[in-house]
Structure formats: C-alpha cells, structure tokens
Short mmCIF file of N, CA and C in Angstrom, two decimals:
data_model
loop_
_atom_site.label_atom_id
_atom_site.label_comp_id
_atom_site.label_asym_id
_atom_site.label_seq_id
_atom_site.Cartn_x
_atom_site.Cartn_y
_atom_site.Cartn_z
N UNK A 1458 28.35 -27.60 5.03
CA UNK A 1458 29.63 -27.64 3.88
C UNK A 1458 30.19 -27.08 5.11
N UNK A 1459 31.57 -28.01 5.23
CA UNK A 1459 32.78 -26.64 6.28
C UNK A 1459 33.91 -26.33 5.27
N UNK A 1460 33.84 -27.06 4.05
CA UNK A 1460 34.70 -26.27 3.47
C UNK A 1460 34.47 -26.66 1.72
N UNK A 1461 34.98 -25.44 0.81
CA UNK A 1461 34.88 -25.53 -0.45
C UNK A 1461 36.08 -24.94 -1.49
N UNK A 1462 36.52 -25.62 -1.88
CA UNK A 1462 37.86 -24.98 -2.71
C UNK A 1462 37.77 -24.64 -4.36
N UNK A 1463 37.82 -23.15 -4.86
CA UNK A 1463 37.58 -23.12 -5.81
C UNK A 1463 39.08 -22.97 -6.67
N UNK A 1464 39.49 -24.00 -7.80
CA UNK A 1464 41.12 -24.13 -7.56
C UNK A 1464 40.91 -23.06 -8.90
N UNK A 1465 39.73 -23.06 -9.70
CA UNK A 1465 40.01 -21.93 -11.00
C UNK A 1465 40.87 -20.69 -11.10
N UNK A 1466 41.21 -20.06 -12.03
CA UNK A 1466 41.99 -19.03 -11.92
C UNK A 1466 40.87 -17.47 -12.19
N UNK A 1467 41.28 -16.86 -11.41
CA UNK A 1467 40.53 -15.45 -10.05
C UNK A 1467 39.14 -16.06 -9.73
N UNK A 1468 39.05 -17.12 -8.65
CA UNK A 1468 37.72 -17.41 -8.53
C UNK A 1468 37.38 -16.44 -7.76
N UNK A 1469 38.95 -15.68 -7.03
CA UNK A 1469 38.21 -14.71 -5.59
C UNK A 1469 37.78 -13.49 -5.72
N UNK A 1470 37.37 -13.34 -7.46
CA UNK A 1470 37.51 -12.07 -8.25
C UNK A 1470 35.93 -11.59 -7.91
N UNK A 1471 35.65 -10.44 -7.83
CA UNK A 1471 34.17 -10.23 -7.82
C UNK A 1471 33.72 -8.64 -8.04
N UNK A 1472 32.62 -8.70 -7.73
CA UNK A 1472 32.02 -6.94 -8.61
C UNK A 1472 31.97 -6.58 -6.73
N UNK A 1473 32.63 -5.20 -6.38
CA UNK A 1473 32.49 -4.36 -5.45
C UNK A 1473 30.87 -3.63 -5.43
N UNK A 1474 30.26 -3.97 -4.37
CA UNK A 1474 28.60 -3.39 -4.22
C UNK A 1474 28.59 -2.50 -3.09
N UNK A 1475 28.48 -1.13 -3.04
CA UNK A 1475 28.59 -0.28 -1.75
C UNK A 1475 27.53 -0.89 -0.97
N UNK A 1476 27.99 -1.29 0.30
CA UNK A 1476 26.81 -0.96 1.21
C UNK A 1476 27.33 -3.32 1.03
N UNK A 1477 27.57 -4.04 -0.03
CA UNK A 1477 27.46 -5.16 0.29
C UNK A 1477 28.76 -5.84 0.38
N UNK A 1478 29.97 -5.14 -0.30
CA UNK A 1478 31.28 -5.59 -0.09
C UNK A 1478 31.67 -6.80 -1.85
N UNK A 1479 32.41 -7.37 -1.56
CA UNK A 1479 32.75 -7.95 -2.91
C UNK A 1479 31.66 -9.28 -3.14
N UNK A 1480 30.96 -9.38 -4.06
CA UNK A 1480 30.11 -10.26 -4.71
C UNK A 1480 30.61 -10.93 -5.79
N UNK A 1481 30.94 -12.20 -5.25
CA UNK A 1481 31.71 -13.20 -6.12
C UNK A 1481 31.09 -14.82 -5.71
N UNK A 1482 31.75 -15.78 -6.29
CA UNK A 1482 31.90 -17.13 -5.95
C UNK A 1482 32.24 -17.12 -4.71
N UNK A 1483 32.83 -16.37 -3.68
CA UNK A 1483 33.27 -16.76 -2.53
C UNK A 1483 32.30 -16.34 -1.54
N UNK A 1484 31.56 -15.48 -1.57
CA UNK A 1484 30.30 -14.89 -1.55
C UNK A 1484 29.37 -15.86 -1.57
N UNK A 1485 29.06 -16.19 -2.75
CA UNK A 1485 28.23 -17.38 -3.07
C UNK A 1485 28.12 -18.55 -2.54
N UNK A 1486 29.26 -19.19 -2.22
CA UNK A 1486 29.51 -20.38 -1.08
C UNK A 1486 29.26 -20.18 -0.05
N UNK A 1487 29.73 -19.17 0.88
CA UNK A 1487 29.53 -19.09 1.87
C UNK A 1487 28.34 -18.81 2.36
N UNK A 1488 27.20 -18.37 1.45
CA UNK A 1488 25.88 -18.24 1.56
C UNK A 1488 25.12 -19.33 1.53
N UNK A 1489 25.47 -20.29 0.85
CA UNK A 1489 25.33 -21.52 0.67
C UNK A 1489 25.90 -22.56 1.58
N UNK A 1490 26.53 -22.10 2.92
CA UNK A 1490 27.26 -23.06 3.80
C UNK A 1490 28.63 -23.15 3.91
N UNK A 1491 29.19 -22.70 2.85
CA UNK A 1491 30.60 -23.62 3.68
C UNK A 1491 30.97 -22.57 4.37
N UNK A 1492 31.77 -23.20 5.67
CA UNK A 1492 32.31 -22.24 6.23
C UNK A 1492 33.58 -21.54 6.26
N UNK A 1493 34.53 -22.41 5.20
CA UNK A 1493 35.70 -22.04 4.23
C UNK A 1493 35.73 -22.17 2.99
N UNK A 1494 36.41 -21.06 2.44
CA UNK A 1494 36.09 -21.02 0.86
C UNK A 1494 37.94 -21.07 0.85
N UNK A 1495 38.27 -21.46 -0.35
CA UNK A 1495 39.95 -21.46 -1.03
C UNK A 1495 39.51 -20.65 -2.29
N UNK A 1496 40.45 -19.69 -2.21
CA UNK A 1496 40.21 -19.15 -3.99
C UNK A 1496 41.03 -18.46 -5.00
N UNK A 1497 41.42 -18.59 -5.49
CA UNK A 1497 42.70 -17.71 -6.33
C UNK A 1497 42.57 -16.33 -6.76
N UNK A 1498 43.49 -15.82 -6.74
CA UNK A 1498 43.80 -14.45 -6.75
C UNK A 1498 43.83 -13.92 -7.70
N UNK A 1499 44.55 -14.54 -9.20
CA UNK A 1499 44.67 -13.86 -10.12
C UNK A 1499 44.89 -15.54 -10.91
N UNK A 1500 45.72 -15.52 -12.15
CA UNK A 1500 45.37 -16.14 -13.29
C UNK A 1500 46.51 -17.79 -12.29
N UNK A 1501 46.66 -18.38 -12.18
CA UNK A 1501 47.49 -19.27 -11.49
C UNK A 1501 48.13 -20.44 -12.66
N UNK A 1502 49.07 -20.58 -12.80
CA UNK A 1502 49.89 -21.85 -13.29
C UNK A 1502 49.16 -23.07 -13.15
N UNK A 1503 48.98 -24.10 -13.95
CA UNK A 1503 48.28 -24.93 -14.05
C UNK A 1503 49.04 -25.97 -13.81
N UNK A 1504 50.22 -26.75 -13.25
CA UNK A 1504 50.87 -26.94 -13.14
C UNK A 1504 51.49 -26.86 -11.20
N UNK A 1505 51.45 -25.76 -11.23
CA UNK A 1505 51.53 -25.28 -9.74
C UNK A 1505 50.33 -25.42 -9.19
N UNK A 1506 49.38 -25.31 -9.82
CA UNK A 1506 47.76 -25.59 -8.97
C UNK A 1506 47.61 -26.91 -9.01
N UNK A 1507 48.16 -27.66 -9.60
CA UNK A 1507 48.17 -29.50 -9.11
C UNK A 1507 48.85 -29.35 -8.37
N UNK A 1508 49.74 -28.84 -8.35
CA UNK A 1508 51.63 -29.59 -7.15
C UNK A 1508 50.39 -28.65 -5.71
N UNK A 1509 50.21 -27.75 -5.56
CA UNK A 1509 49.03 -26.88 -4.50
C UNK A 1509 48.12 -27.72 -3.96
N UNK A 1510 47.30 -28.31 -5.07
CA UNK A 1510 46.22 -28.79 -4.75
C UNK A 1510 46.18 -30.49 -4.10
N UNK A 1511 46.94 -31.04 -4.75
CA UNK A 1511 47.83 -32.42 -4.22
C UNK A 1511 48.52 -32.11 -2.81
N UNK A 1512 49.36 -30.92 -2.00
CA UNK A 1512 49.18 -31.13 -0.86
C UNK A 1512 48.34 -31.08 -0.31
N UNK A 1513 47.62 -29.68 -0.45
CA UNK A 1513 46.11 -29.41 0.02
C UNK A 1513 45.67 -30.50 1.04
N UNK A 1514 45.26 -31.47 -0.11
CA UNK A 1514 44.34 -32.44 -0.01
C UNK A 1514 45.23 -33.28 0.96
N UNK A 1515 46.21 -33.86 0.69
CA UNK A 1515 47.35 -34.83 1.89
C UNK A 1515 46.83 -33.83 3.33
N UNK A 1516 47.44 -32.79 3.27
CA UNK A 1516 47.69 -32.11 4.41
C UNK A 1516 45.84 -32.42 5.30
N UNK A 1517 45.22 -31.70 4.34
CA UNK A 1517 43.52 -31.52 5.40
C UNK A 1517 42.93 -32.67 5.46
N UNK A 1518 43.06 -33.86 4.56
CA UNK A 1518 42.29 -34.96 4.25
C UNK A 1518 42.67 -36.25 4.96
N UNK A 1519 44.08 -36.45 4.60
CA UNK A 1519 45.18 -37.48 5.33
C UNK A 1519 45.53 -37.16 6.57
N UNK A 1520 45.90 -35.91 6.23
CA UNK A 1520 47.09 -35.56 7.90
C UNK A 1520 45.86 -34.93 9.05
N UNK A 1521 44.57 -34.60 8.60
CA UNK A 1521 43.65 -34.04 9.43
C UNK A 1521 44.22 -32.33 9.76
N UNK A 1522 44.92 -31.96 8.95
CA UNK A 1522 45.83 -30.48 9.27
C UNK A 1522 44.39 -29.16 8.93
N UNK A 1523 44.57 -28.44 9.85
CA UNK A 1523 43.43 -27.18 9.97
C UNK A 1523 43.58 -26.68 8.35
N UNK A 1524 42.07 -25.78 8.07
CA UNK A 1524 42.55 -25.61 6.82
C UNK A 1524 43.57 -24.26 6.87
N UNK A 1525 44.02 -23.50 7.84
CA UNK A 1525 45.09 -22.85 7.75
C UNK A 1525 46.50 -23.30 7.53
N UNK A 1526 46.56 -24.20 8.33
CA UNK A 1526 48.04 -25.31 8.22
C UNK A 1526 48.23 -25.65 6.69
N UNK A 1527 46.73 -26.55 6.89
CA UNK A 1527 46.90 -27.61 4.92
C UNK A 1527 47.42 -26.20 3.95
N UNK A 1528 46.90 -24.32 4.26
CA UNK A 1528 47.21 -23.31 2.97
C UNK A 1528 49.15 -23.16 3.50
N UNK A 1529 49.13 -23.34 4.67
CA UNK A 1529 50.55 -23.12 4.70
C UNK A 1529 51.30 -23.99 4.26
N UNK A 1530 50.72 -25.19 4.58
CA UNK A 1530 52.13 -26.36 4.33
C UNK A 1530 52.04 -26.75 2.51
N UNK A 1531 51.25 -26.42 1.61
CA UNK A 1531 50.96 -26.49 0.40
C UNK A 1531 52.01 -25.08 -0.11
N UNK A 1532 51.78 -24.24 0.44
CA UNK A 1532 52.44 -22.95 0.01
C UNK A 1532 54.55 -23.26 0.26
N UNK A 1533 54.31 -23.29 1.78
CA UNK A 1533 55.59 -23.66 1.90
C UNK A 1533 56.35 -24.82 1.11
N UNK A 1534 55.81 -25.50 0.89
CA UNK A 1534 56.33 -27.04 -0.24
C UNK A 1534 56.61 -26.28 -1.87
N UNK A 1535 56.24 -25.86 -2.07
CA UNK A 1535 56.03 -25.20 -3.28
C UNK A 1535 57.29 -24.06 -3.27
N UNK A 1536 57.06 -23.10 -2.37
CA UNK A 1536 58.14 -22.44 -1.82
C UNK A 1536 59.72 -22.85 -1.97
N UNK A 1537 59.88 -23.65 -1.14
CA UNK A 1537 60.79 -24.46 -0.96
C UNK A 1537 61.34 -25.13 -1.83
N UNK A 1538 60.58 -26.18 -2.96
CA UNK A 1538 60.93 -26.38 -4.33
C UNK A 1538 61.37 -25.74 -5.10
N UNK A 1539 60.91 -24.29 -5.41
CA UNK A 1539 60.87 -23.96 -6.01
C UNK A 1539 62.49 -23.14 -6.00
N UNK A 1540 62.50 -22.68 -3.98
CA UNK A 1540 63.85 -22.37 -4.15
C UNK A 1540 65.33 -22.93 -4.03
N UNK A 1541 64.84 -24.50 -3.99
CA UNK A 1541 65.76 -25.71 -4.30
C UNK A 1541 66.49 -25.53 -5.49
N UNK A 1542 65.44 -25.60 -6.88
CA UNK A 1542 65.78 -25.51 -7.73
C UNK A 1542 66.42 -24.31 -8.73
N UNK A 1543 66.63 -23.12 -7.59
CA UNK A 1543 67.31 -22.39 -8.04
C UNK A 1543 65.90 -21.23 -8.96
N UNK A 1544 64.47 -21.02 -9.29
CA UNK A 1544 63.94 -20.94 -9.79
C UNK A 1544 63.35 -19.74 -8.84
N UNK A 1545 62.69 -18.80 -9.33
CA UNK A 1545 61.79 -17.28 -8.77
C UNK A 1545 61.01 -17.68 -7.67
N UNK A 1546 61.12 -17.59 -7.06
CA UNK A 1546 60.38 -17.55 -5.64
C UNK A 1546 59.05 -16.15 -5.05
N UNK A 1547 59.21 -15.57 -6.43
CA UNK A 1547 57.88 -14.34 -6.06
C UNK A 1547 56.86 -15.02 -5.86
N UNK A 1548 55.75 -14.14 -4.84
CA UNK A 1548 54.87 -15.09 -4.82
C UNK A 1548 53.99 -15.85 -5.66
N UNK A 1549 53.68 -14.82 -6.85
CA UNK A 1549 52.83 -15.44 -8.05
C UNK A 1549 52.76 -16.68 -7.92
N UNK A 1550 54.01 -17.75 -7.82
CA UNK A 1550 54.65 -18.89 -8.24
C UNK A 1550 53.33 -19.72 -6.62
N UNK A 1551 53.53 -18.95 -6.01
CA UNK A 1551 53.40 -19.54 -4.37
C UNK A 1551 51.71 -19.40 -3.88
N UNK A 1552 51.62 -18.25 -4.30
CA UNK A 1552 50.69 -17.75 -2.84
C UNK A 1552 49.05 -17.20 -3.71
N UNK A 1553 48.99 -17.58 -4.76
CA UNK A 1553 48.28 -17.56 -5.74
C UNK A 1553 46.58 -17.91 -4.70
N UNK A 1554 46.45 -18.92 -4.04
CA UNK A 1554 45.04 -18.99 -2.92
C UNK A 1554 45.11 -18.34 -1.67
N UNK A 1555 43.47 -17.93 -1.35
CA UNK A 1555 43.60 -17.81 -0.22
C UNK A 1555 42.35 -18.27 0.37
N UNK A 1556 42.64 -17.55 1.93
CA UNK A 1556 41.26 -18.58 2.08
C UNK A 1556 40.44 -17.62 2.98
N UNK A 1557 38.82 -17.72 3.09
CA UNK A 1557 38.15 -16.58 3.61
C UNK A 1557 37.14 -17.82 4.55
N UNK A 1558 36.85 -16.94 5.83
CA UNK A 1558 35.96 -17.64 6.84
C UNK A 1558 36.85 -18.28 8.03
N UNK A 1559 35.91 -19.70 7.98
CA UNK A 1559 36.85 -20.78 9.54
C UNK A 1559 38.00 -20.87 8.89
N UNK A 1560 38.85 -21.17 10.17
CA UNK A 1560 40.02 -21.86 9.35
C UNK A 1560 40.09 -22.99 10.11
N UNK A 1561 39.53 -23.91 10.79
CA UNK A 1561 39.40 -25.09 11.53
C UNK A 1561 39.98 -26.31 10.37
#
C-alpha cells in the first residue's frame, strides 16, 4: 500500500513511548505497509476537511501529483479562497493535515 489518508480529527496524535517514539495510528499504518500516511494534528472543521480531501484526491489520483504536491495544492487552494473571501488565514483553517513517510 503506498498511501493512507486518515481524515478524522487528531489522527496524528499518539502516546510517546520511551525508545519507541509516538505510538499511534500513523505508526500502525506504516508498520502495516503504507509508505506514506496523511493525518490530522488537531480538531479539523468538517467542511474544510471535505474541501481539502476533495482537492487532495483530484490532485493525487486524477492529476497524478506527488503526495507532497497534492497536499500543498489542497492547502494552497483553501488558503487562497479564505484570503479572497476576507476570512482568517490562520493555519488552523488550512494546515491541519500533515504527511509522514515517502512523498512520491
């Protein structure tokens, strides 16, 4: 499996274990064979998550962008739309998802 997307809130959180690092969903997916895992770091807004995931999948699966480019494009689209609408551009609205592992 090359790619796993965990779109629920706080999926990047885990328990810090001495000598092991953070034990959580990301690590479980990596051990199970996912080369890269996208996850959220905090409570993410449902509507913004839907927008982010829609753009992420278009970029990654339809346009064959790398994981890094697909994440960047999805975040940038949300950021620019918020800026154009005069809404807050605080990272909590567009940077809730991060990736770990391979970025191809």
